Amino acid sequence: MKERQRRTKILATLGPATDAPGVLDTLFKAGVNVVRLNFSHGDPSGQAKRAAEVRAAAARVGAEVGILADLPGPKIRIERFAEGKIKLTMGERFDLVADANAPAGDQHQVGVSYLGLPQDVTAGDVLLLDDGLVQLQVTDVQGERIVTKVLNDGVLSDRKGLNKQGGGLSLGALTERDKELIGIVAKIGVDFIAVSFCRNAQDMHDARQIAQQHGCDAQLVSKIERTEAIENLVEIVEASDVVMVARGDLGVEIGDAELPGLQKKIIRESLAQNKVVITATQMLQSMVESPIPTRAEVLDVANAVIDGTDAVMLSAETAAGAYPVRAVEAMARICLGAEHQFEFDTDFEAAQRNLQRADQAIAMATMFLSEHIGLGGVVALTESGGTPRFLSRFRSNMPIYAFTRHDGARRQMAMMRGVFPISFDSRGLTPREAARAAIRLLVENERMGPGDRVVFTSGEHMEMHGATNTLRLLEVGEDGRATGLGEL
C-alpha cells in the first residue's frame, strides 16, 4: 500500500539553530518544502550563504525546496535605552521622541525610528509596544515629542516594535532598504519575495516593477499584517502571487478576538482568486523551548489546514529554537492528521465563475473526474506551474504530480498544497510518449501501481506557457505501463 503523502506544505525560517552542519539535510528529510530568509535579522551576505547551503542540501537529499526572502518593511521600533531596559508603571508619563538625534532612552523617554509618527497620532490613540505587552495612550503631541500615559506595568527593552491600535499609520510598505534588498535577493536567486506591511495593491505593483527591473521572476508574497491591508484585501490578493496571513502584527493592530475570523477570510479570498496562501506566526511557539507542542498549538495548525491554507510556517521554532527538527516533524504529523480527518467539498459552480482560459477548464474537468471515478493521482505536464496551481485550488485528496524541466517552476510549486513537483524534460516527446514516460517514472518511485487510474494533462505544444488543452484518462497495467481509457 502506498504511504499517504502530506499535502499541506511547511515553511521553516532559517537562523542560528539551522546553521550547524547537517541540520538542513535533516530538515528537508523531515518535510520542509520552503525555507524563509528573514532579512530583518543578519546581513545579506550571511543570508546569501544560507541560500547557497539550501541549494546544496536540497540537491543532496533530492528535494525540491523553495527559498523565500522576507523583506524587513517599515517596522516601527523604539530606539535603544542607556541601561538596556526599563520598567514602566501604570499611570506614569512616558514620551516617545521622533528625532534621529534623540539621546539613548531612559525612564522618561525613548526615541522612535519613524520620524513621521507625531503626524499620524492624536490624543486618545493607543500605541502597542512589544506585541502589545506594553500599552501607551497618547495624551498630547508637542512637535516631535509624543506624550503618553502608561496603561499597564511592564518591562521595555531595546528596539521593540511599535503598532497603533486600529492601524492608520501612513508610512509606505517599501523602504529604501527594501528596494536595495530586492536587487540583492534577485542576485541570490530566491523563488519568493515577501513584502511586509503592504497597504494596498500599489505596494505590490511597486515591488513587482523593481523586481522586474532586476530581471527577477520570483513570486511576490503579500504579508497581511495591517488594518489597511484588511480594508484593501481583494485588490492586494489580486496583485499577489502568494498571500501570507501574518498573524503577529495583524493581531496586535486589530485585537486577538478578531484574528480567527480574519484568518479564515484571508484564506477564503485567496482561494477564490486562485492564489497560494500561507498561515504564519507562533504556530508551535512553545517548541522554541519544549520538545513537544501544546494541545492548543496542535489545534491551531490543524484548523489552518482545515481552513484550506496551502502552507504553515515556523519562525523562531526553527530559526532559534532548541528543537528545530522536532518542530518540523510535529508540524508534518499534525498536517497529515488534519488532512486525513477532514475532506473538502469541491464547489464546482463557484469554480466555473472564475474560468478564464482553456487550461483552467481542463483543470476543472480533471478534478471533476477525480471526484467521481476514483483516481490514484493527477499528472500535469507544465511549463510555468499555472495548471497545477489551478488544480490545487480545488483541494482534492488526489496528489497532483507536476512534471516540468524548469528548476524555478518546481521550487515555486513546492509551496502549493497537494502539488508534488518532479523534474522531467518532455522536449522531443509527443504528448502520448510524455504521458507514458511520466507514468513509468511514478511507478519506478512507487507513487503509482498496477490498477491505478490517473488523469494526464498537457498541451499539444508542450513548451508553451498556458497551453494546456488536453486531458487523458490512463490506467497503470500489471507491467507498469500506462494504457489509455479516454481522451478529451
Short mmCIF file of C-alpha atoms in Angstrom, two decimals:
data_model
loop_
_atom_site.label_atom_id
_atom_site.label_comp_id
_atom_site.label_asym_id
_atom_site.label_seq_id
_atom_site.Cartn_x
_atom_site.Cartn_y
_atom_site.Cartn_z
CA MET A 1 0.00 0.00 0.00
CA LYS A 2 1.32 3.43 -0.95
CA GLU A 3 2.01 5.71 2.01
CA ARG A 4 -0.23 8.76 2.32
CA GLN A 5 1.56 11.92 1.27
CA ARG A 6 1.22 15.14 3.22
CA ARG A 7 -0.40 17.80 1.05
CA THR A 8 -0.03 20.89 3.24
CA LYS A 9 3.41 22.44 2.80
CA ILE A 10 5.83 23.53 5.54
CA LEU A 11 7.94 26.69 5.61
CA ALA A 12 10.86 26.87 8.03
CA THR A 13 12.71 30.06 8.95
CA LEU A 14 16.49 29.71 8.95
CA GLY A 15 18.71 31.09 11.68
CA PRO A 16 21.45 30.14 14.14
CA ALA A 17 19.65 26.91 15.07
CA THR A 18 19.79 25.65 11.47
CA ASP A 19 23.37 26.69 10.68
CA ALA A 20 25.09 23.61 12.12
CA PRO A 21 26.38 21.08 9.56
CA GLY A 22 23.80 18.51 8.53
CA VAL A 23 20.77 20.29 10.01
CA LEU A 24 19.38 21.42 6.64
CA ASP A 25 19.59 17.89 5.24
CA THR A 26 17.66 16.60 8.25
CA LEU A 27 15.05 19.37 7.99
CA PHE A 28 14.41 18.61 4.33
CA LYS A 29 14.08 14.89 5.04
CA ALA A 30 11.65 15.76 7.86
CA GLY A 31 9.41 17.61 5.43
CA VAL A 32 10.43 21.24 4.89
CA ASN A 33 9.25 22.44 1.47
CA VAL A 34 10.27 26.11 1.54
CA VAL A 35 12.79 27.99 3.68
CA ARG A 36 12.42 31.59 4.81
CA LEU A 37 15.33 34.01 4.97
CA ASN A 38 14.35 36.80 7.35
CA PHE A 39 16.18 39.94 6.20
CA SER A 40 15.12 41.77 9.37
CA HIS A 41 17.99 39.89 11.02
CA GLY A 42 21.54 39.24 9.93
CA ASP A 43 23.35 40.72 6.95
CA PRO A 44 22.72 39.99 3.25
CA SER A 45 26.00 38.13 2.81
CA GLY A 46 25.08 35.75 5.61
CA GLN A 47 21.67 35.13 4.09
CA ALA A 48 23.25 34.56 0.66
CA LYS A 49 25.49 31.92 2.24
CA ARG A 50 22.43 30.23 3.74
CA ALA A 51 20.69 30.26 0.35
CA ALA A 52 23.68 28.52 -1.26
CA GLU A 53 23.68 25.92 1.51
CA VAL A 54 19.95 25.33 0.94
CA ARG A 55 20.52 24.62 -2.75
CA ALA A 56 23.37 22.23 -1.93
CA ALA A 57 21.44 20.39 0.80
CA ALA A 58 18.31 20.07 -1.37
CA ALA A 59 20.41 18.55 -4.14
CA ARG A 60 21.99 16.08 -1.71
CA VAL A 61 18.65 14.76 -0.42
CA GLY A 62 16.82 15.04 -3.75
CA ALA A 63 14.23 17.56 -2.55
CA GLU A 64 12.58 20.47 -4.34
CA VAL A 65 12.93 23.31 -1.82
CA GLY A 66 11.93 26.91 -2.47
CA ILE A 67 13.58 29.96 -0.91
CA LEU A 68 11.51 32.89 0.39
CA ALA A 69 13.21 36.23 1.10
CA ASP A 70 11.24 38.19 3.71
CA LEU A 71 11.85 41.94 3.40
CA PRO A 72 12.01 43.92 6.67
CA GLY A 73 9.48 46.54 5.61
CA PRO A 74 8.73 49.70 7.59
CA LYS A 75 8.65 48.07 11.01
CA ILE A 76 8.42 50.87 13.57
CA ARG A 77 10.68 50.35 16.56
CA ILE A 78 11.71 52.27 19.61
CA GLU A 79 15.41 53.04 19.86
CA ARG A 80 17.86 51.80 22.48
CA PHE A 81 17.97 52.51 26.22
CA ALA A 82 21.07 53.66 28.05
CA GLU A 83 20.64 50.79 30.53
CA GLY A 84 19.27 48.24 28.05
CA LYS A 85 15.78 48.13 29.55
CA ILE A 86 13.42 49.96 31.89
CA LYS A 87 10.36 49.12 33.98
CA LEU A 88 7.22 51.18 33.35
CA THR A 89 4.46 51.69 35.91
CA MET A 90 0.78 52.15 35.07
CA GLY A 91 -0.32 55.77 35.14
CA GLU A 92 3.08 57.42 34.75
CA ARG A 93 4.12 59.65 31.85
CA PHE A 94 6.40 58.31 29.14
CA ASP A 95 7.42 60.20 25.99
CA LEU A 96 8.28 58.98 22.51
CA VAL A 97 10.65 61.26 20.62
CA ALA A 98 10.65 61.26 16.79
CA ASP A 99 14.14 62.68 16.40
CA ALA A 100 17.02 60.94 14.67
CA ASN A 101 19.39 62.55 17.18
CA ALA A 102 17.38 61.67 20.29
CA PRO A 103 19.58 60.56 23.21
CA ALA A 104 19.54 56.99 24.50
CA GLY A 105 16.29 56.18 26.27
CA ASP A 106 15.69 56.35 30.00
CA GLN A 107 12.83 56.05 32.48
CA HIS A 108 11.09 59.07 30.97
CA GLN A 109 11.52 58.84 27.19
CA VAL A 110 12.90 56.93 24.22
CA GLY A 111 13.40 57.67 20.54
CA VAL A 112 11.36 56.07 17.73
CA SER A 113 12.54 55.01 14.27
CA TYR A 114 9.59 56.52 12.37
CA LEU A 115 10.03 60.29 12.29
CA GLY A 116 6.53 60.85 10.89
CA LEU A 117 4.82 59.27 13.90
CA PRO A 118 3.73 62.60 15.50
CA GLN A 119 1.71 63.41 12.36
CA ASP A 120 -0.08 60.03 12.48
CA VAL A 121 -1.31 60.09 16.08
CA THR A 122 -3.66 62.25 18.15
CA ALA A 123 -4.71 62.38 21.79
CA GLY A 124 -6.59 59.22 22.75
CA ASP A 125 -4.75 56.87 20.37
CA VAL A 126 -3.31 53.72 21.92
CA LEU A 127 0.21 52.63 20.95
CA LEU A 128 1.19 49.00 21.45
CA LEU A 129 4.82 48.13 22.13
CA ASP A 130 6.49 44.71 22.13
CA ASP A 131 3.48 42.94 20.54
CA GLY A 132 1.09 44.65 22.94
CA LEU A 133 2.87 43.75 26.18
CA VAL A 134 3.24 47.48 26.91
CA GLN A 135 0.39 49.87 26.07
CA LEU A 136 0.65 53.65 25.94
CA GLN A 137 -2.18 56.16 25.46
CA VAL A 138 -1.35 59.39 23.66
CA THR A 139 -2.26 62.44 25.76
CA ASP A 140 -0.57 65.17 23.71
CA VAL A 141 1.63 65.78 20.69
CA GLN A 142 4.24 68.52 21.10
CA GLY A 143 6.17 68.85 17.86
CA GLU A 144 8.44 65.82 17.59
CA ARG A 145 7.50 64.66 21.10
CA ILE A 146 4.55 62.33 21.74
CA VAL A 147 3.39 62.48 25.35
CA THR A 148 1.76 59.26 26.59
CA LYS A 149 0.31 57.68 29.72
CA VAL A 150 1.37 54.14 30.57
CA LEU A 151 -1.68 51.86 30.65
CA ASN A 152 -0.08 48.80 32.28
CA ASP A 153 3.00 47.77 34.20
CA GLY A 154 5.68 46.27 32.00
CA VAL A 155 9.33 45.98 31.04
CA LEU A 156 10.55 47.69 27.87
CA SER A 157 13.89 46.93 26.23
CA ASP A 158 15.87 47.98 23.17
CA ARG A 159 14.38 48.05 19.65
CA LYS A 160 10.92 46.69 20.47
CA GLY A 161 8.22 47.02 17.82
CA LEU A 162 5.51 49.68 17.90
CA ASN A 163 1.98 49.46 16.46
CA LYS A 164 -1.01 51.78 16.52
CA GLN A 165 -4.17 50.08 17.71
CA GLY A 166 -6.64 50.05 14.84
CA GLY A 167 -3.98 50.97 12.28
CA GLY A 168 -3.80 54.27 10.45
CA LEU A 169 -0.06 54.84 10.09
CA SER A 170 0.78 56.44 6.75
CA LEU A 171 4.24 55.06 6.03
CA GLY A 172 4.59 53.04 2.82
CA ALA A 173 5.38 49.34 2.57
CA LEU A 174 8.67 49.58 0.68
CA THR A 175 11.53 51.37 2.38
CA GLU A 176 14.70 52.39 0.56
CA ARG A 177 16.38 49.45 2.26
CA ASP A 178 13.70 47.10 0.91
CA LYS A 179 14.30 48.39 -2.61
CA GLU A 180 18.02 47.70 -2.26
CA LEU A 181 17.33 44.24 -0.89
CA ILE A 182 15.14 43.30 -3.85
CA GLY A 183 18.19 43.77 -6.06
CA ILE A 184 20.28 41.68 -3.67
CA VAL A 185 17.81 38.78 -3.42
CA ALA A 186 17.42 38.84 -7.21
CA LYS A 187 21.14 38.04 -7.46
CA ILE A 188 20.80 35.34 -4.81
CA GLY A 189 18.10 33.74 -6.96
CA VAL A 190 15.27 33.39 -4.46
CA ASP A 191 11.92 31.93 -5.51
CA PHE A 192 9.64 34.18 -3.44
CA ILE A 193 9.87 37.75 -2.12
CA ALA A 194 7.63 38.70 0.80
CA VAL A 195 6.51 42.34 1.04
CA SER A 196 5.98 43.29 4.68
CA PHE A 197 3.24 45.66 5.90
CA CYS A 198 1.69 46.14 2.45
CA ARG A 199 -1.30 48.52 2.49
CA ASN A 200 -2.77 48.20 -0.99
CA ALA A 201 -2.27 46.76 -4.47
CA GLN A 202 0.06 49.60 -5.45
CA ASP A 203 2.62 48.43 -2.89
CA MET A 204 2.69 45.05 -4.64
CA HIS A 205 2.84 46.64 -8.10
CA ASP A 206 5.81 48.76 -6.98
CA ALA A 207 7.64 45.72 -5.64
CA ARG A 208 6.98 43.77 -8.83
CA GLN A 209 8.27 46.60 -11.00
CA ILE A 210 11.50 46.80 -9.00
CA ALA A 211 11.96 43.03 -9.16
CA GLN A 212 11.43 43.02 -12.92
CA GLN A 213 13.99 45.80 -13.31
CA HIS A 214 16.49 43.42 -11.72
CA GLY A 215 15.46 40.55 -14.00
CA CYS A 216 13.88 38.72 -11.08
CA ASP A 217 10.91 36.40 -11.69
CA ALA A 218 10.37 35.45 -8.05
CA GLN A 219 6.75 35.22 -6.97
CA LEU A 220 5.57 38.05 -4.72
CA VAL A 221 4.08 37.34 -1.30
CA SER A 222 1.84 39.97 0.30
CA LYS A 223 2.02 39.85 4.09
CA ILE A 224 -1.37 40.81 5.50
CA GLU A 225 -0.45 42.41 8.83
CA ARG A 226 -2.00 45.90 8.83
CA THR A 227 -5.55 47.10 9.31
CA GLU A 228 -5.33 48.91 5.97
CA ALA A 229 -4.50 45.61 4.26
CA ILE A 230 -7.75 44.08 5.51
CA GLU A 231 -9.68 47.03 4.09
CA ASN A 232 -7.95 46.52 0.70
CA LEU A 233 -7.78 42.73 0.85
CA VAL A 234 -9.41 41.92 -2.51
CA GLU A 235 -7.09 44.18 -4.52
CA ILE A 236 -3.99 43.07 -2.62
CA VAL A 237 -4.74 39.38 -3.23
CA GLU A 238 -5.32 40.14 -6.91
CA ALA A 239 -1.91 41.85 -7.15
CA SER A 240 -0.08 39.00 -5.37
CA ASP A 241 1.17 35.56 -6.35
CA VAL A 242 1.08 34.32 -2.76
CA VAL A 243 -0.65 35.68 0.35
CA MET A 244 0.60 35.33 3.93
CA VAL A 245 -1.66 35.57 6.99
CA ALA A 246 0.95 37.31 9.18
CA ARG A 247 -0.81 36.97 12.49
CA GLY A 248 1.74 38.73 14.70
CA ASP A 249 1.43 42.41 13.87
CA LEU A 250 -2.08 41.87 12.48
CA GLY A 251 -3.27 40.55 15.83
CA VAL A 252 -1.67 43.47 17.64
CA GLU A 253 -3.39 46.07 15.45
CA ILE A 254 -6.87 44.54 15.22
CA GLY A 255 -7.04 42.66 18.52
CA ASP A 256 -6.94 38.95 19.29
CA ALA A 257 -10.71 38.50 19.18
CA GLU A 258 -10.89 39.47 15.51
CA LEU A 259 -7.96 37.35 14.37
CA PRO A 260 -9.59 33.89 13.90
CA GLY A 261 -12.33 35.23 11.65
CA LEU A 262 -9.86 37.29 9.62
CA GLN A 263 -7.58 34.28 9.11
CA LYS A 264 -10.49 32.41 7.58
CA LYS A 265 -11.48 35.44 5.49
CA ILE A 266 -7.96 35.88 4.07
CA ILE A 267 -7.64 32.19 3.22
CA ARG A 268 -11.10 32.15 1.63
CA GLU A 269 -10.35 35.21 -0.53
CA SER A 270 -7.00 33.78 -1.62
CA LEU A 271 -8.61 30.52 -2.71
CA ALA A 272 -11.38 32.40 -4.52
CA GLN A 273 -8.73 34.22 -6.57
CA ASN A 274 -6.67 31.05 -7.17
CA LYS A 275 -3.74 32.31 -5.09
CA VAL A 276 -1.43 30.34 -2.82
CA VAL A 277 -1.83 31.19 0.89
CA ILE A 278 0.45 30.76 3.92
CA THR A 279 -0.58 30.82 7.60
CA ALA A 280 2.19 32.09 9.87
CA THR A 281 3.29 33.25 13.33
CA GLN A 282 3.62 31.36 16.62
CA MET A 283 2.09 28.15 15.30
CA LEU A 284 4.30 25.95 17.51
CA GLN A 285 5.83 28.72 19.62
CA SER A 286 6.25 26.57 22.74
CA MET A 287 8.64 24.33 20.80
CA VAL A 288 11.26 27.06 20.93
CA GLU A 289 11.95 25.53 24.36
CA SER A 290 9.79 22.40 24.56
CA PRO A 291 10.28 19.13 22.62
CA ILE A 292 6.52 18.75 22.13
CA PRO A 293 3.77 21.23 21.14
CA THR A 294 0.86 22.21 23.34
CA ARG A 295 -2.58 20.84 22.52
CA ALA A 296 -3.71 24.37 21.67
CA GLU A 297 -0.91 24.62 19.10
CA VAL A 298 -1.88 21.26 17.60
CA LEU A 299 -5.43 22.53 17.15
CA ASP A 300 -4.19 25.85 15.71
CA VAL A 301 -2.17 24.12 12.99
CA ALA A 302 -4.96 21.65 12.26
CA ASN A 303 -7.54 24.42 11.97
CA ALA A 304 -5.34 26.28 9.48
CA VAL A 305 -5.20 23.08 7.41
CA ILE A 306 -8.98 22.71 7.64
CA ASP A 307 -9.39 26.39 6.68
CA GLY A 308 -7.63 25.49 3.43
CA THR A 309 -4.16 27.00 3.80
CA ASP A 310 -1.52 25.87 1.32
CA ALA A 311 1.31 26.14 3.82
CA VAL A 312 2.06 26.63 7.50
CA MET A 313 5.15 28.45 8.70
CA LEU A 314 7.63 28.03 11.52
CA SER A 315 9.56 31.11 12.68
CA ALA A 316 11.58 31.13 15.91
CA GLU A 317 10.80 27.42 16.33
CA THR A 318 13.37 26.56 13.66
CA ALA A 319 15.45 29.75 13.47
CA ALA A 320 16.41 29.96 17.14
CA GLY A 321 14.66 27.11 18.92
CA ALA A 322 16.15 24.20 20.81
CA TYR A 323 14.27 21.61 18.72
CA PRO A 324 14.10 22.73 15.06
CA VAL A 325 13.85 19.22 13.58
CA ARG A 326 11.26 18.07 16.12
CA ALA A 327 9.19 21.17 15.34
CA VAL A 328 9.12 20.26 11.65
CA GLU A 329 8.29 16.64 12.43
CA ALA A 330 5.45 17.73 14.72
CA MET A 331 4.11 20.11 12.08
CA ALA A 332 4.17 17.36 9.46
CA ARG A 333 2.30 14.92 11.73
CA ILE A 334 -0.39 17.46 12.60
CA CYS A 335 -0.95 18.43 8.96
CA LEU A 336 -1.20 14.82 7.85
CA GLY A 337 -3.65 14.02 10.63
CA ALA A 338 -5.86 17.01 9.83
CA GLU A 339 -5.90 16.14 6.13
CA HIS A 340 -6.86 12.55 6.91
CA GLN A 341 -9.80 13.52 9.13
CA PHE A 342 -11.24 16.30 7.00
CA GLU A 343 -12.16 16.29 3.31
CA PHE A 344 -13.06 19.35 1.27
CA ASP A 345 -16.27 19.53 -0.72
CA THR A 346 -15.31 20.95 -4.10
CA ASP A 347 -17.59 23.79 -5.20
CA PHE A 348 -17.55 23.34 -8.97
CA GLU A 349 -20.21 26.00 -9.50
CA ALA A 350 -18.02 28.61 -7.80
CA ALA A 351 -15.00 27.43 -9.80
CA GLN A 352 -16.90 27.85 -13.07
CA ARG A 353 -17.44 31.53 -12.32
CA ASN A 354 -13.66 32.06 -12.27
CA LEU A 355 -12.87 30.20 -15.50
CA GLN A 356 -10.99 32.45 -17.91
CA ARG A 357 -8.78 30.16 -20.03
CA ALA A 358 -8.79 26.73 -21.65
CA ASP A 359 -6.15 25.38 -19.26
CA GLN A 360 -8.38 26.32 -16.31
CA ALA A 361 -11.30 24.47 -17.89
CA ILE A 362 -9.10 21.40 -18.37
CA ALA A 363 -8.06 21.64 -14.72
CA MET A 364 -11.68 21.78 -13.57
CA ALA A 365 -12.62 18.80 -15.75
CA THR A 366 -9.67 16.90 -14.30
CA MET A 367 -10.79 17.46 -10.72
CA PHE A 368 -14.40 16.65 -11.62
CA LEU A 369 -13.20 13.26 -12.88
CA SER A 370 -11.13 12.71 -9.74
CA GLU A 371 -14.22 13.30 -7.59
CA HIS A 372 -16.39 10.82 -9.49
CA ILE A 373 -14.35 7.88 -10.80
CA GLY A 374 -11.59 7.43 -8.24
CA LEU A 375 -8.02 8.18 -9.23
CA GLY A 376 -4.57 7.37 -7.95
CA GLY A 377 -3.42 10.85 -8.86
CA VAL A 378 -3.25 13.63 -11.41
CA VAL A 379 -0.26 14.14 -13.69
CA ALA A 380 0.27 17.59 -15.18
CA LEU A 381 2.98 18.50 -17.67
CA THR A 382 3.62 22.18 -17.12
CA GLU A 383 5.97 24.96 -18.13
CA SER A 384 5.16 27.65 -15.55
CA GLY A 385 3.13 25.81 -12.92
CA GLY A 386 -0.14 27.51 -13.85
CA THR A 387 -2.20 24.35 -14.37
CA PRO A 388 -1.03 22.65 -11.13
CA ARG A 389 -1.81 25.85 -9.23
CA PHE A 390 -5.37 25.88 -10.53
CA LEU A 391 -5.72 22.13 -9.87
CA SER A 392 -4.53 22.73 -6.32
CA ARG A 393 -7.28 25.29 -5.68
CA PHE A 394 -9.89 22.52 -5.70
CA ARG A 395 -8.35 20.98 -2.57
CA SER A 396 -8.94 17.43 -3.79
CA ASN A 397 -7.47 14.48 -1.92
CA MET A 398 -5.73 13.45 -5.13
CA PRO A 399 -1.97 14.05 -5.30
CA ILE A 400 -1.03 16.34 -8.18
CA TYR A 401 2.26 15.34 -9.80
CA ALA A 402 3.63 18.37 -11.64
CA PHE A 403 6.28 17.50 -14.24
CA THR A 404 8.50 20.28 -15.58
CA ARG A 405 12.06 20.83 -16.74
CA HIS A 406 12.24 24.30 -15.16
CA ASP A 407 14.01 24.43 -11.79
CA GLY A 408 12.35 27.69 -10.75
CA ALA A 409 8.85 26.44 -11.55
CA ARG A 410 9.40 23.30 -9.46
CA ARG A 411 10.59 25.31 -6.47
CA GLN A 412 7.63 27.67 -6.71
CA MET A 413 5.22 24.74 -6.94
CA ALA A 414 6.76 23.41 -3.71
CA MET A 415 4.51 25.95 -1.94
CA MET A 416 1.26 24.65 -3.47
CA ARG A 417 -0.96 22.36 -1.44
CA GLY A 418 -1.19 18.84 -2.84
CA VAL A 419 1.33 19.51 -5.64
CA PHE A 420 4.44 17.34 -5.89
CA PRO A 421 6.92 18.82 -8.41
CA ILE A 422 9.07 16.40 -10.40
CA SER A 423 11.96 17.11 -12.77
CA PHE A 424 11.03 15.99 -16.28
CA ASP A 425 12.11 17.11 -19.74
CA SER A 426 9.39 16.46 -22.33
CA ARG A 427 11.19 18.12 -25.25
CA GLY A 428 11.24 15.86 -28.28
CA LEU A 429 8.37 13.71 -26.99
CA THR A 430 4.82 13.59 -28.27
CA PRO A 431 2.11 14.07 -25.62
CA ARG A 432 1.44 10.31 -25.62
CA GLU A 433 5.13 9.47 -25.25
CA ALA A 434 5.44 12.02 -22.46
CA ALA A 435 2.44 10.52 -20.66
CA ARG A 436 3.90 7.02 -20.74
CA ALA A 437 7.32 8.24 -19.60
CA ALA A 438 5.83 10.23 -16.72
CA ILE A 439 3.71 7.31 -15.51
CA ARG A 440 6.71 4.99 -15.76
CA LEU A 441 8.69 7.38 -13.55
CA LEU A 442 5.91 7.41 -10.93
CA VAL A 443 5.73 3.61 -10.93
CA GLU A 444 9.51 3.34 -10.51
CA ASN A 445 9.27 5.67 -7.49
CA GLU A 446 6.36 3.65 -6.03
CA ARG A 447 3.93 6.53 -6.26
CA MET A 448 1.73 4.58 -8.67
CA GLY A 449 0.99 0.89 -9.06
CA PRO A 450 -0.94 -1.60 -11.21
CA GLY A 451 -4.63 -0.78 -11.43
CA ASP A 452 -4.22 2.90 -10.54
CA ARG A 453 -6.10 5.31 -12.74
CA VAL A 454 -4.61 8.70 -13.46
CA VAL A 455 -5.65 11.81 -15.35
CA PHE A 456 -2.88 13.26 -17.51
CA THR A 457 -2.98 16.88 -18.68
CA SER A 458 -0.69 18.58 -21.18
CA GLY A 459 -0.66 20.87 -24.17
CA GLU A 460 -0.28 19.89 -27.79
CA HIS A 461 2.63 22.34 -27.85
CA MET A 462 4.29 21.32 -24.62
CA GLU A 463 6.93 24.04 -24.48
CA MET A 464 4.36 26.87 -24.48
CA HIS A 465 3.22 28.62 -21.29
CA GLY A 466 -0.52 28.39 -20.59
CA ALA A 467 -1.10 25.93 -23.45
CA THR A 468 -2.69 23.03 -21.54
CA ASN A 469 -5.60 21.83 -23.68
CA THR A 470 -5.55 18.02 -23.47
CA LEU A 471 -6.84 15.58 -20.87
CA ARG A 472 -6.24 11.81 -20.96
CA LEU A 473 -7.54 9.11 -18.65
CA LEU A 474 -4.93 6.38 -18.20
CA GLU A 475 -4.62 3.16 -16.22
CA VAL A 476 -1.43 1.53 -14.98
CA GLY A 477 -1.16 -2.05 -16.20
CA GLU A 478 0.41 -5.06 -14.46
CA ASP A 479 3.61 -4.36 -16.35
CA GLY A 480 3.70 -0.77 -15.04
CA ARG A 481 2.87 0.72 -18.42
CA ALA A 482 0.05 3.21 -18.96
CA THR A 483 -2.84 2.38 -21.26
CA GLY A 484 -5.40 4.88 -22.48
CA LEU A 485 -9.01 4.81 -21.32
CA GLY A 486 -10.16 8.01 -22.96
CA GLU A 487 -9.25 11.49 -24.08
CA LEU A 488 -10.84 14.96 -24.00
#
